Amino acid sequence: MGLLAIGAGLAVLTGIGAGIGIGIATSKAAEAIARQPEAKGDINKALLLGCALAEATAIYGFVIALLIILLLK
Amino acid sequence: MGNLADRLMEELECRTSFTIPIFGGIPVPESCVMTWFIMAVLVIGSIIFTKRMKVVPTGFQCLVESFVLWMDNFFLEILGSKGKKYLPILETLLLYIGISNIIGLVGLRPPTKDLGVTATLAIFAILLIQFSGIREKGVKKWLHSFCEPMAFMLPINIMELVIKPLSLCMRLFGNVLGAFVIMELLKLVVPVGVPLVFSFYFDVFDGAIQAYVFVFLTSLFMSEAIEEAE
């Protein structure tokens, strides 16, 4: 059980990448809106799409961690 | 601690609400019953809201009209004028996923927490994408679109047929399940007050965003499928 917990914890580490990615994307979007406030709608849409795609890796990590705990128990 | 884990596991599994007593019993999962409930809410809601429509809208009609117009514009912007006939199906998808994600707010268990439901939605989405491609381009051009931009891209394009729905399905499932797990943990640790605040983020905000992302990606793939190659 201890090793399983460590494995699940390692799988959830994928969240680091998603966090950094979404952080960078949001900071750039804030810059872009500051520079060109009239393009806010388009920037928001692109940001949301990018965040959804970046977030997917974190979600995969979470699903894998859950599968490890549920199936290998 | 062990008690807490057990209770969490109990909340996580997809329960069977009742069994239809024919052919040796067909189990009906809870997510299915919740889906019927959401269908009933949507159908009754649309009957009530469209019953006495006026040319100059007042009250609720204003709200519903502006929401529908927002959805129309949103999808038309992505799909172009050709996408007009796919609007109802995409909007229904958005409403269904949105409501089923938000339903956790009233203490019910969201059907999108069940992997079967999200997998079905994703398979439906990829069928819709390919169908719209065939309908707009014709079979020959649709088949040819697998060899674009170059012939050696064929295996990658075929792989995409599996990867796109898998990623759609896992994204929705993972997000809803993650939010559900965190909410259940919170409810077990602090039963009063605190879950309310977090519920607004995890159920309302995250649920709405995920519904939006799901239909956004579906319509994006669709616009890719129906556009003509010049």
PDB file of C-alpha atoms in Angstrom:
ATOM      1  CA  MET A   1       0.000   0.000   0.000  1.00  0.00           C
ATOM      2  CA  GLY A   2       2.871   2.366   0.809  1.00  0.00           C
ATOM      3  CA  LEU A   3       4.477   1.917  -2.606  1.00  0.00           C
ATOM      4  CA  LEU A   4       1.089   2.396  -4.280  1.00  0.00           C
ATOM      5  CA  ALA A   5       0.653   5.690  -2.490  1.00  0.00           C
ATOM      6  CA  ILE A   6       4.115   6.817  -3.630  1.00  0.00           C
ATOM      7  CA  GLY A   7       3.294   5.839  -7.216  1.00  0.00           C
ATOM      8  CA  ALA A   8       0.010   7.725  -7.126  1.00  0.00           C
ATOM      9  CA  GLY A   9       1.781  10.735  -5.675  1.00  0.00           C
ATOM     10  CA  LEU A  10       4.375  10.627  -8.458  1.00  0.00           C
ATOM     11  CA  ALA A  11       1.627  10.471 -11.082  1.00  0.00           C
ATOM     12  CA  VAL A  12      -0.022  13.576  -9.670  1.00  0.00           C
ATOM     13  CA  LEU A  13       3.294  15.455 -10.086  1.00  0.00           C
ATOM     14  CA  THR A  14       2.184  16.065 -13.698  1.00  0.00           C
ATOM     15  CA  GLY A  15       0.305  18.986 -12.174  1.00  0.00           C
ATOM     16  CA  ILE A  16       3.602  20.928 -12.042  1.00  0.00           C
ATOM     17  CA  GLY A  17       3.767  21.172 -15.817  1.00  0.00           C
ATOM     18  CA  ALA A  18       0.161  22.248 -16.155  1.00  0.00           C
ATOM     19  CA  GLY A  19       0.588  24.844 -13.429  1.00  0.00           C
ATOM     20  CA  ILE A  20       3.651  26.393 -15.061  1.00  0.00           C
ATOM     21  CA  GLY A  21       2.016  26.286 -18.498  1.00  0.00           C
ATOM     22  CA  ILE A  22      -1.239  27.916 -17.417  1.00  0.00           C
ATOM     23  CA  GLY A  23       0.691  30.485 -15.410  1.00  0.00           C
ATOM     24  CA  ILE A  24       2.769  31.510 -18.421  1.00  0.00           C
ATOM     25  CA  ALA A  25      -0.304  31.573 -20.678  1.00  0.00           C
ATOM     26  CA  THR A  26      -2.278  33.738 -18.256  1.00  0.00           C
ATOM     27  CA  SER A  27       0.570  36.189 -17.728  1.00  0.00           C
ATOM     28  CA  LYS A  28       0.953  36.592 -21.488  1.00  0.00           C
ATOM     29  CA  ALA A  29      -2.802  37.032 -21.876  1.00  0.00           C
ATOM     30  CA  ALA A  30      -2.815  39.739 -19.205  1.00  0.00           C
ATOM     31  CA  GLU A  31      -0.003  41.502 -21.052  1.00  0.00           C
ATOM     32  CA  ALA A  32      -1.841  41.196 -24.343  1.00  0.00           C
ATOM     33  CA  ILE A  33      -5.056  42.620 -22.882  1.00  0.00           C
ATOM     34  CA  ALA A  34      -3.113  45.496 -21.319  1.00  0.00           C
ATOM     35  CA  ARG A  35      -1.564  46.278 -24.676  1.00  0.00           C
ATOM     36  CA  GLN A  36      -4.734  45.870 -26.725  1.00  0.00           C
ATOM     37  CA  PRO A  37      -7.872  46.031 -24.569  1.00  0.00           C
ATOM     38  CA  GLU A  38     -10.170  45.964 -27.608  1.00  0.00           C
ATOM     39  CA  ALA A  39      -9.056  42.420 -28.499  1.00  0.00           C
ATOM     40  CA  LYS A  40     -10.126  41.109 -25.086  1.00  0.00           C
ATOM     41  CA  GLY A  41     -12.741  38.660 -26.385  1.00  0.00           C
ATOM     42  CA  ASP A  42     -10.426  36.922 -28.812  1.00  0.00           C
ATOM     43  CA  ILE A  43      -7.598  36.783 -26.288  1.00  0.00           C
ATOM     44  CA  ASN A  44      -9.898  35.277 -23.687  1.00  0.00           C
ATOM     45  CA  LYS A  45     -11.053  32.602 -26.090  1.00  0.00           C
ATOM     46  CA  ALA A  46      -7.512  31.641 -27.071  1.00  0.00           C
ATOM     47  CA  LEU A  47      -6.467  31.645 -23.413  1.00  0.00           C
ATOM     48  CA  LEU A  48      -9.320  29.372 -22.433  1.00  0.00           C
ATOM     49  CA  LEU A  49      -8.518  26.899 -25.202  1.00  0.00           C
ATOM     50  CA  GLY A  50      -4.824  26.915 -24.289  1.00  0.00           C
ATOM     51  CA  CYS A  51      -5.589  26.431 -20.615  1.00  0.00           C
ATOM     52  CA  ALA A  52      -7.950  23.553 -21.359  1.00  0.00           C
ATOM     53  CA  LEU A  53      -5.297  21.803 -23.427  1.00  0.00           C
ATOM     54  CA  ALA A  54      -2.520  22.467 -20.901  1.00  0.00           C
ATOM     55  CA  GLU A  55      -4.709  21.354 -18.043  1.00  0.00           C
ATOM     56  CA  ALA A  56      -5.384  18.037 -19.761  1.00  0.00           C
ATOM     57  CA  THR A  57      -1.929  16.727 -18.778  1.00  0.00           C
ATOM     58  CA  ALA A  58      -2.641  17.402 -15.109  1.00  0.00           C
ATOM     59  CA  ILE A  59      -5.981  15.674 -15.454  1.00  0.00           C
ATOM     60  CA  TYR A  60      -4.344  12.632 -17.060  1.00  0.00           C
ATOM     61  CA  GLY A  61      -1.962  12.474 -14.119  1.00  0.00           C
ATOM     62  CA  PHE A  62      -4.891  12.602 -11.726  1.00  0.00           C
ATOM     63  CA  VAL A  63      -6.801   9.889 -13.604  1.00  0.00           C
ATOM     64  CA  ILE A  64      -3.715   7.658 -13.642  1.00  0.00           C
ATOM     65  CA  ALA A  65      -3.180   8.191  -9.905  1.00  0.00           C
ATOM     66  CA  LEU A  66      -6.777   7.287  -9.267  1.00  0.00           C
ATOM     67  CA  LEU A  67      -6.497   4.170 -11.435  1.00  0.00           C
ATOM     68  CA  ILE A  68      -3.347   3.129  -9.573  1.00  0.00           C
ATOM     69  CA  ILE A  69      -5.126   3.390  -6.226  1.00  0.00           C
ATOM     70  CA  LEU A  70      -8.396   1.827  -7.372  1.00  0.00           C
ATOM     71  CA  LEU A  71      -7.177  -0.987  -9.639  1.00  0.00           C
ATOM     72  CA  LEU A  72      -3.884  -2.071  -8.089  1.00  0.00           C
ATOM     73  CA  LYS A  73      -5.173  -2.153  -4.534  1.00  0.00           C
TER      74      LYS A  73
ATOM     75  CA  MET B   1      -8.236   7.914   8.768  1.00  0.00           C
ATOM     76  CA  GLY B   2      -9.168   4.463   7.458  1.00  0.00           C
ATOM     77  CA  ASN B   3     -12.794   5.256   8.104  1.00  0.00           C
ATOM     78  CA  LEU B   4     -12.526   8.424   6.029  1.00  0.00           C
ATOM     79  CA  ALA B   5     -10.944   6.575   3.099  1.00  0.00           C
ATOM     80  CA  ASP B   6     -13.674   3.936   3.217  1.00  0.00           C
ATOM     81  CA  ARG B   7     -16.415   6.514   3.144  1.00  0.00           C
ATOM     82  CA  LEU B   8     -14.722   8.302   0.253  1.00  0.00           C
ATOM     83  CA  MET B   9     -14.480   5.054  -1.715  1.00  0.00           C
ATOM     84  CA  GLU B  10     -18.160   4.446  -1.036  1.00  0.00           C
ATOM     85  CA  GLU B  11     -19.040   7.850  -2.492  1.00  0.00           C
ATOM     86  CA  LEU B  12     -16.855   7.255  -5.534  1.00  0.00           C
ATOM     87  CA  GLU B  13     -18.354   4.075  -6.923  1.00  0.00           C
ATOM     88  CA  CYS B  14     -21.157   4.306  -9.476  1.00  0.00           C
ATOM     89  CA  ARG B  15     -24.223   3.035  -7.675  1.00  0.00           C
ATOM     90  CA  THR B  16     -27.041   1.086  -9.230  1.00  0.00           C
ATOM     91  CA  SER B  17     -30.294   2.785  -8.405  1.00  0.00           C
ATOM     92  CA  PHE B  18     -32.696   0.014  -9.404  1.00  0.00           C
ATOM     93  CA  THR B  19     -32.946  -3.099 -11.563  1.00  0.00           C
ATOM     94  CA  ILE B  20     -35.455  -3.643 -14.347  1.00  0.00           C
ATOM     95  CA  PRO B  21     -36.898  -7.084 -13.602  1.00  0.00           C
ATOM     96  CA  ILE B  22     -36.783  -8.514 -17.151  1.00  0.00           C
ATOM     97  CA  PHE B  23     -34.175 -10.733 -18.861  1.00  0.00           C
ATOM     98  CA  GLY B  24     -32.774 -11.658 -15.460  1.00  0.00           C
ATOM     99  CA  GLY B  25     -32.528  -8.049 -14.328  1.00  0.00           C
ATOM    100  CA  ILE B  26     -31.024  -5.081 -16.181  1.00  0.00           C
ATOM    101  CA  PRO B  27     -29.183  -2.799 -13.756  1.00  0.00           C
ATOM    102  CA  VAL B  28     -29.927   0.910 -14.223  1.00  0.00           C
ATOM    103  CA  PRO B  29     -26.999   2.999 -12.964  1.00  0.00           C
ATOM    104  CA  GLU B  30     -27.548   6.187 -11.027  1.00  0.00           C
ATOM    105  CA  SER B  31     -26.049   8.319 -13.793  1.00  0.00           C
ATOM    106  CA  CYS B  32     -28.794   7.116 -16.130  1.00  0.00           C
ATOM    107  CA  VAL B  33     -31.536   8.146 -13.711  1.00  0.00           C
ATOM    108  CA  MET B  34     -29.842  11.520 -13.243  1.00  0.00           C
ATOM    109  CA  THR B  35     -29.735  11.905 -17.030  1.00  0.00           C
ATOM    110  CA  TRP B  36     -33.490  11.271 -17.206  1.00  0.00           C
ATOM    111  CA  PHE B  37     -33.972  13.878 -14.508  1.00  0.00           C
ATOM    112  CA  ILE B  38     -31.904  16.441 -16.439  1.00  0.00           C
ATOM    113  CA  MET B  39     -33.793  15.605 -19.639  1.00  0.00           C
ATOM    114  CA  ALA B  40     -37.079  16.215 -17.836  1.00  0.00           C
ATOM    115  CA  VAL B  41     -35.798  19.534 -16.461  1.00  0.00           C
ATOM    116  CA  LEU B  42     -34.613  20.669 -19.892  1.00  0.00           C
ATOM    117  CA  VAL B  43     -37.782  19.612 -21.709  1.00  0.00           C
ATOM    118  CA  ILE B  44     -40.150  21.138 -19.155  1.00  0.00           C
ATOM    119  CA  GLY B  45     -37.990  24.248 -18.983  1.00  0.00           C
ATOM    120  CA  SER B  46     -38.030  24.762 -22.736  1.00  0.00           C
ATOM    121  CA  ILE B  47     -41.809  24.202 -22.867  1.00  0.00           C
ATOM    122  CA  ILE B  48     -42.401  26.758 -20.110  1.00  0.00           C
ATOM    123  CA  PHE B  49     -40.022  29.354 -21.519  1.00  0.00           C
ATOM    124  CA  THR B  50     -41.324  29.171 -25.086  1.00  0.00           C
ATOM    125  CA  LYS B  51     -45.021  28.940 -24.272  1.00  0.00           C
ATOM    126  CA  ARG B  52     -46.075  32.564 -24.504  1.00  0.00           C
ATOM    127  CA  MET B  53     -43.449  34.213 -26.641  1.00  0.00           C
ATOM    128  CA  LYS B  54     -43.910  37.839 -27.550  1.00  0.00           C
ATOM    129  CA  VAL B  55     -42.338  39.930 -30.287  1.00  0.00           C
ATOM    130  CA  VAL B  56     -41.088  42.385 -27.707  1.00  0.00           C
ATOM    131  CA  PRO B  57     -39.605  40.146 -25.008  1.00  0.00           C
ATOM    132  CA  THR B  58     -40.181  40.776 -21.326  1.00  0.00           C
ATOM    133  CA  GLY B  59     -38.998  39.112 -18.154  1.00  0.00           C
ATOM    134  CA  PHE B  60     -37.630  35.616 -18.493  1.00  0.00           C
ATOM    135  CA  GLN B  61     -37.955  35.657 -22.250  1.00  0.00           C
ATOM    136  CA  CYS B  62     -35.276  38.377 -22.410  1.00  0.00           C
ATOM    137  CA  LEU B  63     -32.898  36.223 -20.395  1.00  0.00           C
ATOM    138  CA  VAL B  64     -33.493  33.049 -22.403  1.00  0.00           C
ATOM    139  CA  GLU B  65     -33.363  34.899 -25.709  1.00  0.00           C
ATOM    140  CA  SER B  66     -30.060  36.589 -24.969  1.00  0.00           C
ATOM    141  CA  PHE B  67     -28.572  33.293 -23.770  1.00  0.00           C
ATOM    142  CA  VAL B  68     -29.667  31.467 -26.936  1.00  0.00           C
ATOM    143  CA  LEU B  69     -28.378  34.326 -29.085  1.00  0.00           C
ATOM    144  CA  TRP B  70     -25.046  34.213 -27.279  1.00  0.00           C
ATOM    145  CA  MET B  71     -24.775  30.478 -27.978  1.00  0.00           C
ATOM    146  CA  ASP B  72     -25.795  30.968 -31.624  1.00  0.00           C
ATOM    147  CA  ASN B  73     -23.156  33.635 -32.176  1.00  0.00           C
ATOM    148  CA  PHE B  74     -20.519  31.652 -30.348  1.00  0.00           C
ATOM    149  CA  PHE B  75     -20.935  28.557 -32.532  1.00  0.00           C
ATOM    150  CA  LEU B  76     -21.500  30.453 -35.773  1.00  0.00           C
ATOM    151  CA  GLU B  77     -18.267  32.344 -35.239  1.00  0.00           C
ATOM    152  CA  ILE B  78     -16.354  29.081 -35.049  1.00  0.00           C
ATOM    153  CA  LEU B  79     -18.240  27.046 -37.651  1.00  0.00           C
ATOM    154  CA  GLY B  80     -19.005  29.740 -40.212  1.00  0.00           C
ATOM    155  CA  SER B  81     -22.303  30.047 -42.078  1.00  0.00           C
ATOM    156  CA  LYS B  82     -22.218  26.360 -43.032  1.00  0.00           C
ATOM    157  CA  GLY B  83     -22.559  25.342 -39.401  1.00  0.00           C
ATOM    158  CA  LYS B  84     -26.067  26.670 -38.998  1.00  0.00           C
ATOM    159  CA  LYS B  85     -27.740  23.259 -39.127  1.00  0.00           C
ATOM    160  CA  TYR B  86     -25.487  21.906 -36.367  1.00  0.00           C
ATOM    161  CA  LEU B  87     -26.430  24.615 -33.886  1.00  0.00           C
ATOM    162  CA  PRO B  88     -29.285  22.783 -32.075  1.00  0.00           C
ATOM    163  CA  ILE B  89     -27.261  19.657 -31.392  1.00  0.00           C
ATOM    164  CA  LEU B  90     -24.233  21.567 -30.100  1.00  0.00           C
ATOM    165  CA  GLU B  91     -26.376  23.801 -27.904  1.00  0.00           C
ATOM    166  CA  THR B  92     -28.185  20.804 -26.441  1.00  0.00           C
ATOM    167  CA  LEU B  93     -24.816  19.233 -25.700  1.00  0.00           C
ATOM    168  CA  LEU B  94     -23.698  22.418 -23.950  1.00  0.00           C
ATOM    169  CA  LEU B  95     -26.898  22.627 -21.879  1.00  0.00           C
ATOM    170  CA  TYR B  96     -26.781  18.965 -20.886  1.00  0.00           C
ATOM    171  CA  ILE B  97     -23.118  18.950 -19.838  1.00  0.00           C
ATOM    172  CA  GLY B  98     -23.478  22.313 -18.127  1.00  0.00           C
ATOM    173  CA  ILE B  99     -26.472  21.247 -16.063  1.00  0.00           C
ATOM    174  CA  SER B 100     -25.033  17.848 -15.211  1.00  0.00           C
ATOM    175  CA  ASN B 101     -21.819  19.468 -13.951  1.00  0.00           C
ATOM    176  CA  ILE B 102     -23.636  22.075 -11.899  1.00  0.00           C
ATOM    177  CA  ILE B 103     -26.104  19.585 -10.397  1.00  0.00           C
ATOM    178  CA  GLY B 104     -23.578  18.807  -7.639  1.00  0.00           C
ATOM    179  CA  LEU B 105     -24.582  22.168  -6.188  1.00  0.00           C
ATOM    180  CA  VAL B 106     -27.919  20.827  -4.956  1.00  0.00           C
ATOM    181  CA  GLY B 107     -26.314  17.730  -3.473  1.00  0.00           C
ATOM    182  CA  LEU B 108     -27.067  15.331  -6.325  1.00  0.00           C
ATOM    183  CA  ARG B 109     -24.306  13.252  -7.887  1.00  0.00           C
ATOM    184  CA  PRO B 110     -23.275  14.577 -11.326  1.00  0.00           C
ATOM    185  CA  PRO B 111     -23.743  11.963 -14.090  1.00  0.00           C
ATOM    186  CA  THR B 112     -20.545  13.167 -15.802  1.00  0.00           C
ATOM    187  CA  LYS B 113     -18.669  11.641 -12.852  1.00  0.00           C
ATOM    188  CA  ASP B 114     -19.414   8.270 -14.484  1.00  0.00           C
ATOM    189  CA  LEU B 115     -16.792   7.326 -17.079  1.00  0.00           C
ATOM    190  CA  GLY B 116     -19.518   5.665 -19.165  1.00  0.00           C
ATOM    191  CA  VAL B 117     -21.376   8.943 -19.633  1.00  0.00           C
ATOM    192  CA  THR B 118     -18.340  10.987 -20.666  1.00  0.00           C
ATOM    193  CA  ALA B 119     -17.147   8.207 -22.978  1.00  0.00           C
ATOM    194  CA  THR B 120     -20.570   8.149 -24.640  1.00  0.00           C
ATOM    195  CA  LEU B 121     -20.526  11.922 -25.040  1.00  0.00           C
ATOM    196  CA  ALA B 122     -17.043  11.809 -26.558  1.00  0.00           C
ATOM    197  CA  ILE B 123     -17.936   8.997 -28.999  1.00  0.00           C
ATOM    198  CA  PHE B 124     -21.046  10.945 -29.946  1.00  0.00           C
ATOM    199  CA  ALA B 125     -18.888  14.031 -30.518  1.00  0.00           C
ATOM    200  CA  ILE B 126     -16.416  12.245 -32.816  1.00  0.00           C
ATOM    201  CA  LEU B 127     -19.298  10.668 -34.784  1.00  0.00           C
ATOM    202  CA  LEU B 128     -20.839  14.122 -35.155  1.00  0.00           C
ATOM    203  CA  ILE B 129     -17.527  15.563 -36.343  1.00  0.00           C
ATOM    204  CA  GLN B 130     -16.977  12.841 -38.948  1.00  0.00           C
ATOM    205  CA  PHE B 131     -20.616  12.916 -40.035  1.00  0.00           C
ATOM    206  CA  SER B 132     -20.510  16.652 -40.579  1.00  0.00           C
ATOM    207  CA  GLY B 133     -17.318  16.169 -42.569  1.00  0.00           C
ATOM    208  CA  ILE B 134     -18.963  13.573 -44.826  1.00  0.00           C
ATOM    209  CA  ARG B 135     -22.095  15.671 -45.221  1.00  0.00           C
ATOM    210  CA  GLU B 136     -20.318  18.869 -46.173  1.00  0.00           C
ATOM    211  CA  LYS B 137     -17.558  17.431 -48.324  1.00  0.00           C
ATOM    212  CA  GLY B 138     -18.926  14.145 -49.685  1.00  0.00           C
ATOM    213  CA  VAL B 139     -17.443  10.708 -49.092  1.00  0.00           C
ATOM    214  CA  LYS B 140     -14.624  11.042 -51.578  1.00  0.00           C
ATOM    215  CA  LYS B 141     -13.266  14.305 -50.253  1.00  0.00           C
ATOM    216  CA  TRP B 142     -13.778  13.097 -46.690  1.00  0.00           C
ATOM    217  CA  LEU B 143     -11.629  10.033 -47.346  1.00  0.00           C
ATOM    218  CA  HIS B 144      -9.076  12.211 -49.049  1.00  0.00           C
ATOM    219  CA  SER B 145      -8.929  14.503 -46.038  1.00  0.00           C
ATOM    220  CA  PHE B 146      -7.135  11.717 -44.156  1.00  0.00           C
ATOM    221  CA  CYS B 147      -4.212  12.062 -46.556  1.00  0.00           C
ATOM    222  CA  GLU B 148      -3.836  15.786 -45.988  1.00  0.00           C
ATOM    223  CA  PRO B 149      -1.546  17.638 -45.981  1.00  0.00           C
ATOM    224  CA  MET B 150       0.631  14.719 -47.181  1.00  0.00           C
ATOM    225  CA  ALA B 151       0.060  11.013 -47.751  1.00  0.00           C
ATOM    226  CA  PHE B 152       2.433   9.888 -44.991  1.00  0.00           C
ATOM    227  CA  MET B 153       0.243  11.692 -42.455  1.00  0.00           C
ATOM    228  CA  LEU B 154      -2.379   8.938 -42.900  1.00  0.00           C
ATOM    229  CA  PRO B 155      -1.531   6.911 -39.750  1.00  0.00           C
ATOM    230  CA  ILE B 156      -1.411  10.068 -37.645  1.00  0.00           C
ATOM    231  CA  ASN B 157      -4.788  11.217 -38.978  1.00  0.00           C
ATOM    232  CA  ILE B 158      -6.328   7.818 -38.242  1.00  0.00           C
ATOM    233  CA  MET B 159      -4.815   7.845 -34.770  1.00  0.00           C
ATOM    234  CA  GLU B 160      -6.476  11.215 -34.212  1.00  0.00           C
ATOM    235  CA  LEU B 161      -9.858   9.503 -34.594  1.00  0.00           C
ATOM    236  CA  VAL B 162      -9.144   7.704 -31.319  1.00  0.00           C
ATOM    237  CA  ILE B 163      -7.104  10.359 -29.544  1.00  0.00           C
ATOM    238  CA  LYS B 164      -9.603  13.213 -29.945  1.00  0.00           C
ATOM    239  CA  PRO B 165     -12.535  11.479 -28.205  1.00  0.00           C
ATOM    240  CA  LEU B 166     -10.222   9.904 -25.616  1.00  0.00           C
ATOM    241  CA  SER B 167      -8.875  13.289 -24.632  1.00  0.00           C
ATOM    242  CA  LEU B 168     -12.365  14.870 -24.633  1.00  0.00           C
ATOM    243  CA  CYS B 169     -13.708  12.042 -22.478  1.00  0.00           C
ATOM    244  CA  MET B 170     -10.822  11.989 -19.998  1.00  0.00           C
ATOM    245  CA  ARG B 171     -10.743  15.772 -19.641  1.00  0.00           C
ATOM    246  CA  LEU B 172     -14.405  15.993 -18.678  1.00  0.00           C
ATOM    247  CA  PHE B 173     -14.300  12.872 -16.494  1.00  0.00           C
ATOM    248  CA  GLY B 174     -11.105  13.859 -14.693  1.00  0.00           C
ATOM    249  CA  ASN B 175     -12.260  17.386 -13.979  1.00  0.00           C
ATOM    250  CA  VAL B 176     -15.679  16.429 -12.674  1.00  0.00           C
ATOM    251  CA  LEU B 177     -14.336  13.504 -10.657  1.00  0.00           C
ATOM    252  CA  GLY B 178     -11.516  15.630  -9.230  1.00  0.00           C
ATOM    253  CA  ALA B 179     -13.947  18.322  -8.159  1.00  0.00           C
ATOM    254  CA  PHE B 180     -16.255  15.652  -6.706  1.00  0.00           C
ATOM    255  CA  VAL B 181     -13.445  14.011  -4.702  1.00  0.00           C
ATOM    256  CA  ILE B 182     -12.310  17.343  -3.265  1.00  0.00           C
ATOM    257  CA  MET B 183     -15.879  18.307  -2.389  1.00  0.00           C
ATOM    258  CA  GLU B 184     -16.557  14.949  -0.694  1.00  0.00           C
ATOM    259  CA  LEU B 185     -13.301  15.220   1.290  1.00  0.00           C
ATOM    260  CA  LEU B 186     -14.264  18.706   2.403  1.00  0.00           C
ATOM    261  CA  LYS B 187     -17.736  17.563   3.379  1.00  0.00           C
ATOM    262  CA  LEU B 188     -16.232  14.745   5.458  1.00  0.00           C
ATOM    263  CA  VAL B 189     -13.738  17.012   7.220  1.00  0.00           C
ATOM    264  CA  VAL B 190     -15.806  20.206   7.682  1.00  0.00           C
ATOM    265  CA  PRO B 191     -19.504  19.450   7.180  1.00  0.00           C
ATOM    266  CA  VAL B 192     -20.817  23.004   7.723  1.00  0.00           C
ATOM    267  CA  GLY B 193     -20.117  26.300   5.979  1.00  0.00           C
ATOM    268  CA  VAL B 194     -16.794  25.789   4.224  1.00  0.00           C
ATOM    269  CA  PRO B 195     -18.068  23.412   1.482  1.00  0.00           C
ATOM    270  CA  LEU B 196     -20.464  26.155   0.338  1.00  0.00           C
ATOM    271  CA  VAL B 197     -17.665  28.504  -0.670  1.00  0.00           C
ATOM    272  CA  PHE B 198     -15.664  25.817  -2.436  1.00  0.00           C
ATOM    273  CA  SER B 199     -18.784  24.449  -4.070  1.00  0.00           C
ATOM    274  CA  PHE B 200     -19.134  27.712  -5.965  1.00  0.00           C
ATOM    275  CA  TYR B 201     -15.688  27.286  -7.455  1.00  0.00           C
ATOM    276  CA  PHE B 202     -15.681  23.546  -8.090  1.00  0.00           C
ATOM    277  CA  ASP B 203     -19.302  23.000  -9.096  1.00  0.00           C
ATOM    278  CA  VAL B 204     -20.358  26.257 -10.750  1.00  0.00           C
ATOM    279  CA  PHE B 205     -17.173  27.751 -12.185  1.00  0.00           C
ATOM    280  CA  ASP B 206     -15.269  24.590 -13.052  1.00  0.00           C
ATOM    281  CA  GLY B 207     -18.388  22.790 -14.260  1.00  0.00           C
ATOM    282  CA  ALA B 208     -19.412  25.624 -16.554  1.00  0.00           C
ATOM    283  CA  ILE B 209     -15.856  25.993 -17.893  1.00  0.00           C
ATOM    284  CA  GLN B 210     -15.609  22.272 -18.640  1.00  0.00           C
ATOM    285  CA  ALA B 211     -18.958  22.240 -20.459  1.00  0.00           C
ATOM    286  CA  TYR B 212     -17.783  25.263 -22.451  1.00  0.00           C
ATOM    287  CA  VAL B 213     -14.447  23.649 -23.276  1.00  0.00           C
ATOM    288  CA  PHE B 214     -16.079  20.391 -24.363  1.00  0.00           C
ATOM    289  CA  VAL B 215     -18.404  22.004 -26.916  1.00  0.00           C
ATOM    290  CA  PHE B 216     -15.743  24.537 -27.890  1.00  0.00           C
ATOM    291  CA  LEU B 217     -13.308  21.769 -28.821  1.00  0.00           C
ATOM    292  CA  THR B 218     -16.061  19.758 -30.534  1.00  0.00           C
ATOM    293  CA  SER B 219     -17.073  22.709 -32.690  1.00  0.00           C
ATOM    294  CA  LEU B 220     -13.408  23.511 -33.398  1.00  0.00           C
ATOM    295  CA  PHE B 221     -12.820  19.963 -34.653  1.00  0.00           C
ATOM    296  CA  MET B 222     -16.053  20.226 -36.636  1.00  0.00           C
ATOM    297  CA  SER B 223     -15.000  23.436 -38.331  1.00  0.00           C
ATOM    298  CA  GLU B 224     -11.755  21.680 -39.207  1.00  0.00           C
ATOM    299  CA  ALA B 225     -13.742  18.785 -40.675  1.00  0.00           C
ATOM    300  CA  ILE B 226     -16.198  20.821 -42.753  1.00  0.00           C
ATOM    301  CA  GLU B 227     -13.840  23.425 -44.156  1.00  0.00           C
ATOM    302  CA  GLU B 228     -12.957  23.030 -47.800  1.00  0.00           C
ATOM    303  CA  ALA B 229      -9.329  22.532 -48.705  1.00  0.00           C
ATOM    304  CA  GLU B 230      -8.278  25.150 -51.200  1.00  0.00           C
TER     305      GLU B 230
END
